[in-house]
Structures are given as C-alpha cells and as structure tokens.
Coordinates of C-alpha atoms in Angstrom, one line a residue:
M1 CA 137.7 323.5 180.1
D2 CA 135.3 325.2 177.8
T3 CA 132.5 326.5 179.9
E4 CA 130.2 327.0 176.9
N5 CA 129.8 323.2 176.6
K6 CA 126.3 322.1 177.6
N7 CA 127.4 318.5 178.3
I8 CA 130.4 316.5 179.4
S9 CA 130.9 312.8 178.8
I10 CA 133.6 310.6 180.3
P11 CA 134.1 306.9 179.8
F12 CA 134.8 304.8 182.9
H13 CA 138.5 303.8 183.0
W14 CA 139.3 300.4 184.4
S15 CA 142.2 300.0 186.8
G16 CA 144.6 297.1 186.5
S17 CA 143.2 295.5 189.6
V18 CA 139.5 295.6 188.4
C19 CA 140.6 294.2 185.1
A20 CA 142.5 291.4 186.9
I21 CA 139.6 290.6 189.3
T22 CA 137.2 290.5 186.4
I23 CA 139.3 288.4 184.1
V24 CA 140.2 285.8 186.8
T25 CA 136.6 285.6 188.1
L26 CA 135.2 285.2 184.6
I27 CA 137.7 282.4 183.8
V28 CA 136.8 280.6 187.1
L29 CA 133.0 281.1 186.5
I30 CA 133.1 280.1 182.8
G31 CA 135.4 277.2 183.5
T32 CA 133.1 276.0 186.3
G33 CA 130.2 276.2 184.0
F34 CA 131.9 274.1 181.3
Y35 CA 132.9 271.6 184.0
L36 CA 129.4 271.3 185.3
E37 CA 128.1 270.9 181.7
T38 CA 130.5 268.1 180.9
K39 CA 130.2 266.2 184.2
I40 CA 127.9 263.2 184.1
W41 CA 125.1 263.8 186.7
P42 CA 122.9 261.2 188.3
E43 CA 119.3 261.5 187.0
G44 CA 118.0 262.8 190.4
M45 CA 120.6 265.6 190.6
L46 CA 120.1 267.3 187.2
W47 CA 118.2 270.1 188.9
L48 CA 121.4 271.0 190.8
K49 CA 123.4 271.1 187.6
Y50 CA 120.9 273.5 186.0
L51 CA 120.6 275.6 189.2
L52 CA 124.4 276.1 189.4
I53 CA 124.6 277.0 185.7
T54 CA 121.8 279.4 186.1
V55 CA 123.5 281.1 189.1
I56 CA 126.8 281.3 187.3
S57 CA 125.1 282.8 184.1
G58 CA 123.0 285.2 186.2
T59 CA 126.1 286.4 188.1
I60 CA 127.9 287.2 184.9
L61 CA 124.8 288.8 183.2
I62 CA 123.8 290.9 186.2
G63 CA 127.3 292.1 186.8
L64 CA 127.7 293.0 183.1
G65 CA 124.4 294.8 183.0
Y66 CA 125.1 297.0 186.0
M67 CA 128.7 297.7 185.0
P68 CA 129.2 301.5 184.5
I69 CA 130.1 302.5 181.0
R70 CA 130.0 306.3 180.8
L71 CA 129.6 309.2 183.2
K72 CA 127.7 312.2 181.7
A73 CA 126.8 315.6 183.0
S74 CA 124.5 318.2 181.6
N75 CA 122.8 321.3 183.0
E76 CA 119.9 319.2 184.3
K77 CA 121.4 315.9 185.4
I78 CA 124.4 313.6 186.1
T79 CA 124.0 310.2 184.4
V80 CA 125.8 306.9 184.8
S81 CA 125.2 304.8 181.7
R82 CA 124.8 301.1 182.2
L83 CA 123.5 298.3 180.0
F84 CA 120.5 297.8 182.3
G85 CA 119.3 301.4 182.2
S86 CA 120.9 304.6 183.5
L87 CA 121.3 306.0 187.0
T88 CA 120.3 309.7 186.9
I89 CA 120.9 312.4 189.5
P90 CA 119.1 315.7 188.9
V91 CA 121.5 318.6 189.4
D92 CA 118.9 320.5 191.5
E93 CA 119.1 317.7 194.1
I94 CA 122.9 317.9 194.5
M95 CA 123.9 319.4 197.8
E96 CA 127.7 318.7 197.7
A97 CA 130.3 317.3 195.3
G98 CA 134.0 316.7 195.8
I99 CA 137.0 314.6 195.2
L100 CA 137.7 311.5 197.4
L101 CA 140.9 309.7 198.0
K102 CA 141.1 305.9 198.0
T103 CA 141.8 306.1 201.7
D104 CA 138.4 307.8 202.3
I105 CA 136.7 304.6 201.4
S106 CA 139.3 302.1 202.6
D107 CA 137.3 300.9 205.6
S108 CA 134.1 300.4 203.5
I109 CA 132.0 297.3 203.8
R110 CA 130.0 296.1 200.9
L111 CA 126.3 295.7 201.9
F112 CA 125.1 294.6 198.5
G113 CA 126.8 294.5 195.1
S114 CA 130.1 293.6 193.5
G115 CA 133.5 294.0 195.1
G116 CA 135.6 294.0 191.9
L117 CA 133.8 291.9 189.2
F118 CA 133.1 294.5 186.5
G119 CA 134.0 297.2 189.1
F120 CA 132.9 298.1 192.6
L121 CA 129.2 298.4 192.2
G122 CA 126.4 298.6 194.7
L123 CA 125.6 299.7 198.2
F124 CA 128.5 300.3 200.6
R125 CA 129.0 301.7 204.1
N126 CA 131.9 303.2 206.0
T127 CA 132.6 305.4 209.1
C128 CA 133.4 308.6 207.1
L129 CA 130.6 308.6 204.5
G130 CA 128.0 306.4 206.1
Q131 CA 125.9 304.5 203.5
Y132 CA 126.5 305.2 199.9
T133 CA 126.1 303.9 196.4
M134 CA 129.3 303.3 194.4
Y135 CA 130.0 302.8 190.7
A136 CA 133.7 302.7 190.4
T137 CA 136.1 300.9 188.1
D138 CA 139.2 302.8 189.4
L139 CA 139.5 303.5 193.1
N140 CA 142.4 306.0 192.5
H141 CA 140.1 308.6 190.9
L142 CA 136.9 309.1 192.9
L143 CA 134.2 311.7 192.8
F144 CA 131.7 312.1 195.6
I145 CA 128.1 313.5 195.1
R146 CA 125.6 314.0 198.0
T147 CA 122.0 314.7 197.2
R148 CA 119.2 315.4 199.7
N149 CA 118.5 311.7 200.1
R150 CA 121.6 309.7 199.0
K151 CA 125.4 309.7 198.6
Y152 CA 127.2 308.5 195.5
V153 CA 130.8 307.6 194.8
F154 CA 131.9 307.4 191.1
S155 CA 135.3 306.8 189.5
C156 CA 136.2 309.4 187.0
S157 CA 139.5 309.8 185.3
R158 CA 138.9 313.5 184.8
S159 CA 137.3 314.1 188.3
E160 CA 138.7 317.7 188.7
E161 CA 137.2 318.7 185.3
L162 CA 133.9 317.1 186.1
L163 CA 133.8 318.7 189.5
E164 CA 134.4 322.1 188.0
F165 CA 131.6 321.4 185.5
I166 CA 129.2 320.4 188.3
D167 CA 130.1 323.4 190.4
L168 CA 129.5 325.7 187.5
R169 CA 126.1 324.1 186.8
L170 CA 125.1 324.3 190.5
K171 CA 126.0 328.0 190.5
Q172 CA 124.0 328.6 187.3
H173 CA 121.1 326.5 188.7
N174 CA 121.1 328.3 192.1
G175 CA 121.5 331.7 190.5
A176 CA 118.4 331.0 188.3
K177 CA 116.2 330.5 191.4

C-alpha cells in the first residue's frame, strides 16, 4: 500500500446471502404492495390499505437510505457513505481497530435495524463486544473500530489494507500531539 496516499476509499461488497435476502424481501414487499393496490377494499377499510402501503414503502426507502455504499478513510476521519447522510468517526477518537471473524459476532442480537435487507445495519449486542453499531454487507470481511464512546463493525473487502491505513494515521496523529 502506498503510504503517501492521503485517503482510501473502498466500496461495500455485497455477499451472496445479503443479495439473496434483499432480492427475496423486495420481491415479497413489492408483490404485497401490488396485491394491496389491486384488491378491492370496503369503504371503511381504505385507511388500512394506505397504512400498509405506507409501511411497505417506508421499509424499502429507509433501508435503501441507510444502506452503506462506501467506506472512506483520511487523516482526520473514517466515513461510511449512505444515501441518508454519512456516518463519520474522527480519527482522534479511535481507541482500537482490528479485524473480526464472523464467529466473533455469531451470537449477536439485533436491537434495532436490518438483519439482511440492504445489509446488516443498526444496533446490535453480543457477549464479546457488548453493544455496537454495524454496517455490513459481507459478514466474512469485518473491521472493528472502538472509540471513546462507541463500537462499530463494518464490512470491508480490503480490511487488512484499511486497518494498516488506520494504524498509520493513528500513529501519525498520536505522534503529532
């Protein structure tokens, strides 16, 4: 890796299981939406039709909006790009970074978020890590970052390269103090 680079940018790679979960779920949700739209509803139940269509549409739009697109690192910050804004972690707040195995998160419980639709997104908890925020589209390539206040798990197809980049930036940042 060229250590002269000031930035690194890695797109999120989708595993086959995340693709399958997303495709099947979208087919079911969209199919249900079309069914609800074509079904004849009694006059007093139209509110239910519109509520269900709103929930289905909201599920798709919110999942799509928080889906991770690209993981970026610079001297100052680590950024997860999403359609609904970016998640930013200042480098000076990072206490620890490392590689995780899929088995390290195997007993995780989803507290809030998505368990496969557009990736594994949201707040999770397990016995090893405690509570953490995850943005992963491939559970076979995981990167762990711990800050003073939070823990993050990201999928990254080039996790060793990104970890080396982060470690170098942390050394530079700590040496500058």
